[in-house]
Amino acid sequence: VAPPSLAAGIDVGGTKCLGVVITPDGTVVREEKWPTPRGGDAIIEVLAELADALRPWDTLGAGVAGLVSRDGVLRAAPNLPGVRELAVRERLSAKLGAPVWVDNDASCAAVAEWRFGVAQGAHEVVLVTLGTGIGGGHVVEGRPARGANGFAGEPGHMVVDPNGPPCVCGGRGCWERYASGAGLIRFAREAAEGGRLDRAVDLAGGEVEAVRGEHLRAAALEGDHDARVVFDLFAWWVALGLVNLTNLLDPELLVIGGGLAEAADLYLDGVRRHVGELLYAPSHRPHPRIEVAHLGERAGAVGAALLANFPDG
Ligand SMILES: [Zn+2]
């Protein structure tokens, strides 16, 4: 399905709104990056101004982190404090005098990777965005699978340990407490406190509490054994969730996106190996391919621009 001639998409994140305008072949012809304001009313204002700054365009879509129902209402958004039950589609459409399509940001990213990125031609794709938390999107035969209400694809809150650490959602032991940036830092500090991460602690100025992803990554790139052990533990937890998703959905391709995709060279092989070990009946089935997303931080905005191709949800 070819998009209209100029399609605009805006990715509304916790800190920034990234807007793009793309041509039918996916070429980005305009781009704007604005800070995300606080509060629902301010977000609608900024989205309308950003949409105007991106003109001319023929269609407009928005991808938002959180639970977006099929009628374009942002029901709950853990990364946008105080924002809930925000009628993004209706209010933005009224301001602009044009139809607007709205979906979850990771679902948008999955659509974008299927259309222009690493998942082109794949029949069944699951994308997970590993960042501060975890988002997810599922594309079947080129269409986003949205579930009964639009809420499908929230793998970050699959419970992988009911006795695990508390989660922003109110539950415990959600996958995103482990396979996210926050999880990686927790593993690093636990290793550091046990005296098993000396090089990364050195790089952090000698303070265990100061250890960040950049120190862990730098140590691992130097070949530091302890840092690599932490990345392997992280890879195991990523694999655990991907195996749960594979047992449920049987995708041919799993795509890793989000901020942590940039460090995938340090854990992707481990993820592939652990998925091979943890998968149900591994010797009696093809294993899903596991690849890193190609579209980087633009994936959500490009996918939002494609939403007009799926008007009936
Ligand atoms: Zn949770």
Coordinates of C-alpha atoms and ligand atoms in Angstrom, one line a residue:
V1 CA 0.0 0.0 0.0
A2 CA 1.6 3.3 -1.1
P3 CA 1.2 6.2 1.4
P4 CA -0.2 9.5 0.1
S5 CA 2.4 11.9 -1.5
L6 CA 3.5 13.6 1.7
A7 CA 2.8 11.9 5.1
A8 CA 3.6 13.6 8.4
G9 CA 4.3 11.6 11.6
I10 CA 5.0 12.7 15.1
D11 CA 6.6 10.5 17.8
V12 CA 5.5 11.8 21.3
G13 CA 8.1 10.6 23.8
G14 CA 8.6 11.4 27.5
T15 CA 11.2 14.1 26.7
K16 CA 10.9 15.1 23.1
C17 CA 8.4 15.2 20.2
L18 CA 10.1 14.1 16.9
G19 CA 8.1 15.1 13.7
V20 CA 9.0 14.0 10.2
V21 CA 7.5 14.3 6.7
I22 CA 8.1 11.4 4.4
T23 CA 7.6 10.7 0.7
P24 CA 6.1 7.4 -0.5
D25 CA 9.5 5.8 -0.7
G26 CA 10.2 6.7 3.0
T27 CA 12.6 9.6 2.3
V28 CA 12.5 12.1 5.2
V29 CA 12.0 15.6 3.6
R30 CA 11.5 17.5 6.8
E31 CA 12.2 16.9 10.5
E32 CA 11.5 18.8 13.7
K33 CA 12.5 18.0 17.3
W34 CA 10.7 19.8 20.1
P35 CA 10.6 19.3 23.9
T36 CA 7.5 17.5 25.2
P37 CA 5.6 19.8 27.5
R38 CA 4.0 18.8 30.8
G39 CA 0.3 18.1 30.9
G40 CA -2.3 16.9 28.4
D41 CA -3.6 20.4 27.2
A42 CA 0.0 21.6 26.6
I43 CA 0.8 18.4 24.6
I44 CA -2.2 19.0 22.3
E45 CA -1.1 22.6 21.8
V46 CA 2.5 21.6 21.0
L47 CA 1.4 18.8 18.7
A48 CA -0.8 21.3 16.7
E49 CA 2.0 23.8 16.4
L50 CA 4.5 21.1 15.4
A51 CA 2.1 19.8 12.8
D52 CA 1.8 23.3 11.4
A53 CA 5.6 23.6 11.3
L54 CA 5.8 20.4 9.3
R55 CA 3.4 21.6 6.6
P56 CA 2.8 20.9 3.8
W57 CA 1.6 17.3 4.3
D58 CA -1.4 15.3 3.1
T59 CA -1.9 13.0 6.2
L60 CA -0.8 13.2 9.8
G61 CA -0.3 10.5 12.3
A62 CA 1.0 10.5 15.9
G63 CA 2.6 7.7 17.9
V64 CA 2.5 8.0 21.7
A65 CA 4.1 6.0 24.5
G66 CA 1.3 4.4 26.5
L67 CA -2.0 2.7 26.1
V68 CA -3.8 4.1 23.0
S69 CA -7.3 2.9 22.3
R70 CA -8.6 2.3 18.8
D71 CA -10.5 5.6 18.9
G72 CA -7.2 7.5 19.4
V73 CA -7.5 8.2 23.1
L74 CA -4.3 8.0 25.2
R75 CA -5.7 6.1 28.2
A76 CA -2.6 5.9 30.3
A77 CA 1.0 7.0 29.8
P78 CA 3.6 6.2 32.5
N79 CA 6.2 8.4 30.7
L80 CA 4.0 11.5 30.6
P81 CA 3.2 12.4 34.2
G82 CA -0.4 13.3 35.0
V83 CA -1.6 12.5 31.4
R84 CA -4.5 10.1 31.1
E85 CA -7.7 9.8 29.1
L86 CA -6.4 12.3 26.6
A87 CA -8.5 12.4 23.4
V88 CA -5.5 13.0 21.1
R89 CA -7.2 12.1 17.8
E90 CA -10.4 14.1 18.4
R91 CA -8.7 17.2 19.9
L92 CA -5.8 17.4 17.4
S93 CA -8.1 16.8 14.5
A94 CA -10.4 19.6 15.6
K95 CA -7.5 22.0 16.0
L96 CA -6.0 21.2 12.6
G97 CA -9.2 20.7 10.6
A98 CA -7.9 17.4 9.3
P99 CA -8.1 13.8 10.2
V100 CA -5.4 12.5 12.5
W101 CA -4.4 8.9 13.2
V102 CA -3.0 7.9 16.6
D103 CA -1.4 4.7 17.9
N104 CA 1.2 3.4 20.3
D105 CA 4.7 4.6 19.5
A106 CA 6.3 1.1 19.5
S107 CA 3.5 -0.2 17.3
C108 CA 4.4 2.6 14.9
A109 CA 8.1 1.7 15.0
A110 CA 7.1 -1.9 14.1
V111 CA 5.1 -0.7 11.1
A112 CA 8.0 1.5 10.0
E113 CA 10.6 -1.4 10.2
W114 CA 8.2 -3.6 8.2
R115 CA 7.7 -1.0 5.5
F116 CA 11.2 0.5 5.2
G117 CA 13.5 -1.1 7.7
V118 CA 14.9 -4.5 8.7
A119 CA 11.5 -6.3 8.6
Q120 CA 10.7 -5.7 5.0
G121 CA 8.9 -8.8 3.5
A122 CA 8.5 -10.5 6.9
H123 CA 5.0 -12.1 7.4
E124 CA 5.0 -12.1 11.2
V125 CA 7.2 -9.6 13.1
V126 CA 7.5 -8.7 16.7
L127 CA 9.5 -5.5 17.6
V128 CA 10.5 -4.7 21.1
T129 CA 12.0 -1.3 22.0
L130 CA 14.5 -1.6 24.8
G131 CA 15.1 1.7 26.5
T132 CA 14.1 3.2 29.9
G133 CA 11.3 0.7 29.7
I134 CA 10.1 -1.7 27.1
G135 CA 7.6 -1.1 24.3
G136 CA 6.3 -3.6 21.7
G137 CA 4.7 -3.9 18.3
H138 CA 3.4 -6.8 16.3
V139 CA 2.9 -6.7 12.5
V140 CA 1.1 -9.5 10.7
E141 CA 1.1 -9.5 6.9
G142 CA 2.0 -5.8 6.9
R143 CA -0.7 -4.7 9.3
P144 CA -0.4 -3.8 13.0
A145 CA -2.1 -6.3 15.3
R146 CA -3.8 -4.1 17.8
G147 CA -6.0 -6.4 19.9
A148 CA -9.6 -5.9 20.9
N149 CA -9.1 -2.4 22.3
G150 CA -5.8 -1.3 20.7
F151 CA -3.7 -2.3 23.7
A152 CA -1.9 -5.3 22.2
G153 CA 1.9 -5.3 22.4
E154 CA 2.8 -4.3 25.9
P155 CA 5.4 -7.0 26.6
G156 CA 7.3 -4.9 29.1
H157 CA 4.6 -5.8 31.7
M158 CA 4.8 -9.5 31.2
V159 CA 5.6 -10.8 34.7
V160 CA 8.8 -12.8 34.7
D161 CA 9.2 -13.0 38.5
P162 CA 6.2 -12.4 40.8
N163 CA 8.7 -11.8 43.6
G164 CA 10.8 -9.4 41.6
P165 CA 11.3 -5.7 42.0
P166 CA 8.3 -3.3 41.9
C167 CA 7.4 -1.8 38.6
V168 CA 5.9 1.6 37.6
C169 CA 2.7 -0.2 36.6
G170 CA 2.1 -1.2 40.2
G171 CA 3.0 -4.8 39.6
R172 CA 6.2 -6.8 40.4
G173 CA 8.9 -8.5 38.4
C174 CA 7.7 -7.2 35.0
W175 CA 10.1 -8.0 32.1
E176 CA 11.0 -4.3 31.8
R177 CA 12.6 -4.4 35.3
Y178 CA 15.2 -6.7 33.7
A179 CA 15.6 -6.2 30.0
S180 CA 15.7 -2.4 29.9
G181 CA 18.3 0.3 30.6
A182 CA 17.2 0.4 34.2
G183 CA 17.6 -3.4 34.5
L184 CA 21.1 -3.3 32.9
I185 CA 22.2 -0.7 35.4
R186 CA 20.7 -2.7 38.3
F187 CA 22.7 -5.8 37.2
A188 CA 25.9 -3.6 36.9
R189 CA 25.5 -2.1 40.4
E190 CA 24.8 -5.5 42.0
A191 CA 28.0 -6.8 40.4
A192 CA 29.9 -3.7 41.4
E193 CA 28.7 -4.0 45.0
G194 CA 29.9 -7.6 45.1
G195 CA 33.3 -6.5 43.9
R196 CA 32.8 -8.1 40.4
L197 CA 32.9 -5.0 38.2
D198 CA 36.1 -3.2 39.1
R199 CA 37.0 -1.8 35.7
A200 CA 33.6 -0.2 35.1
V201 CA 33.7 1.3 38.6
D202 CA 37.1 2.7 37.9
L203 CA 35.7 4.3 34.7
A204 CA 32.9 5.8 36.8
G205 CA 35.4 7.5 39.1
G206 CA 35.5 4.8 41.7
E207 CA 31.9 5.2 42.8
V208 CA 29.6 2.2 42.5
E209 CA 26.5 4.4 42.5
A210 CA 28.0 6.4 39.6
V211 CA 28.2 3.4 37.2
R212 CA 26.1 4.1 34.1
G213 CA 25.6 2.3 30.8
E214 CA 28.5 4.2 29.2
H215 CA 31.0 2.9 31.8
L216 CA 29.8 -0.7 31.5
R217 CA 29.9 -0.4 27.7
A218 CA 33.4 1.1 27.7
A219 CA 34.7 -1.7 30.0
A220 CA 33.1 -4.4 27.8
L221 CA 34.5 -2.9 24.6
E222 CA 38.0 -3.1 26.3
G223 CA 37.3 -6.8 26.7
D224 CA 36.8 -6.6 30.5
H225 CA 35.5 -10.1 31.6
D226 CA 33.3 -8.8 34.4
A227 CA 31.5 -6.3 32.2
R228 CA 30.9 -9.0 29.6
V229 CA 29.4 -11.2 32.3
V230 CA 26.9 -8.4 33.1
F231 CA 25.9 -8.1 29.5
D232 CA 25.4 -11.8 29.2
L233 CA 23.1 -11.7 32.2
F234 CA 21.2 -8.9 30.5
A235 CA 21.1 -10.9 27.3
W236 CA 19.6 -13.9 29.2
W237 CA 16.7 -11.7 30.5
V238 CA 16.2 -10.2 27.0
A239 CA 16.1 -13.7 25.6
L240 CA 13.6 -14.9 28.3
G241 CA 11.0 -12.4 27.2
L242 CA 11.6 -13.0 23.5
V243 CA 11.1 -16.7 24.1
N244 CA 7.8 -16.0 25.9
L245 CA 6.7 -13.9 22.9
T246 CA 7.9 -16.6 20.4
N247 CA 6.0 -19.3 22.3
L248 CA 2.9 -17.2 22.1
L249 CA 3.1 -15.7 18.6
D250 CA 5.6 -17.8 16.5
P251 CA 7.1 -14.8 14.7
E252 CA 9.6 -15.3 11.9
L253 CA 11.5 -12.2 13.0
L254 CA 12.2 -10.5 16.3
V255 CA 13.4 -6.9 16.0
I256 CA 15.3 -5.1 18.8
G257 CA 14.9 -1.3 18.7
G258 CA 14.9 1.5 21.3
G259 CA 17.9 3.2 22.8
L260 CA 19.7 0.0 23.8
A261 CA 19.7 -1.2 20.2
E262 CA 22.8 1.0 19.8
A263 CA 24.8 -1.3 22.2
A264 CA 23.5 -4.5 20.6
D265 CA 27.0 -5.5 19.5
L266 CA 27.6 -6.3 23.2
Y267 CA 24.6 -8.6 23.8
L268 CA 23.0 -9.6 20.5
D269 CA 25.0 -12.9 20.1
G270 CA 24.1 -13.7 23.7
V271 CA 20.4 -13.1 23.1
R272 CA 20.5 -15.4 20.0
R273 CA 22.3 -18.1 22.0
H274 CA 20.0 -18.0 25.0
V275 CA 16.9 -17.9 22.8
G276 CA 18.1 -21.1 21.2
E277 CA 18.5 -22.7 24.7
L278 CA 15.3 -21.5 26.2
L279 CA 12.9 -22.0 23.3
Y280 CA 10.2 -24.6 23.5
A281 CA 11.2 -27.7 21.5
P282 CA 14.2 -26.0 20.0
S283 CA 15.3 -28.9 17.8
H284 CA 11.9 -29.3 16.2
R285 CA 11.3 -25.9 14.8
P286 CA 13.0 -23.0 12.9
H287 CA 14.3 -20.4 15.3
P288 CA 13.1 -16.8 14.8
R289 CA 15.6 -14.5 13.3
I290 CA 16.7 -11.8 15.8
E291 CA 17.9 -8.5 14.3
V292 CA 18.5 -4.9 15.3
A293 CA 16.1 -2.2 14.0
H294 CA 17.4 -0.1 11.1
L295 CA 15.5 3.2 11.4
G296 CA 17.0 4.3 14.8
E297 CA 15.2 7.2 16.6
R298 CA 13.1 8.1 13.6
A299 CA 11.2 4.7 13.6
G300 CA 8.3 5.9 15.7
A301 CA 7.7 9.1 13.7
V302 CA 8.1 7.3 10.3
G303 CA 5.6 4.6 11.5
A304 CA 3.2 7.3 12.7
A305 CA 3.3 8.8 9.2
L306 CA 2.2 5.4 7.8
L307 CA -0.8 5.1 10.1
A308 CA -3.2 6.6 7.5
N309 CA -2.6 3.4 5.5
F310 CA -4.5 1.5 8.2
P311 CA -7.7 3.6 8.6
D312 CA -10.0 0.9 9.9
G313 CA -7.6 -0.1 12.7
Ligands
ZN1 ZN 5.0 -3.4 35.0

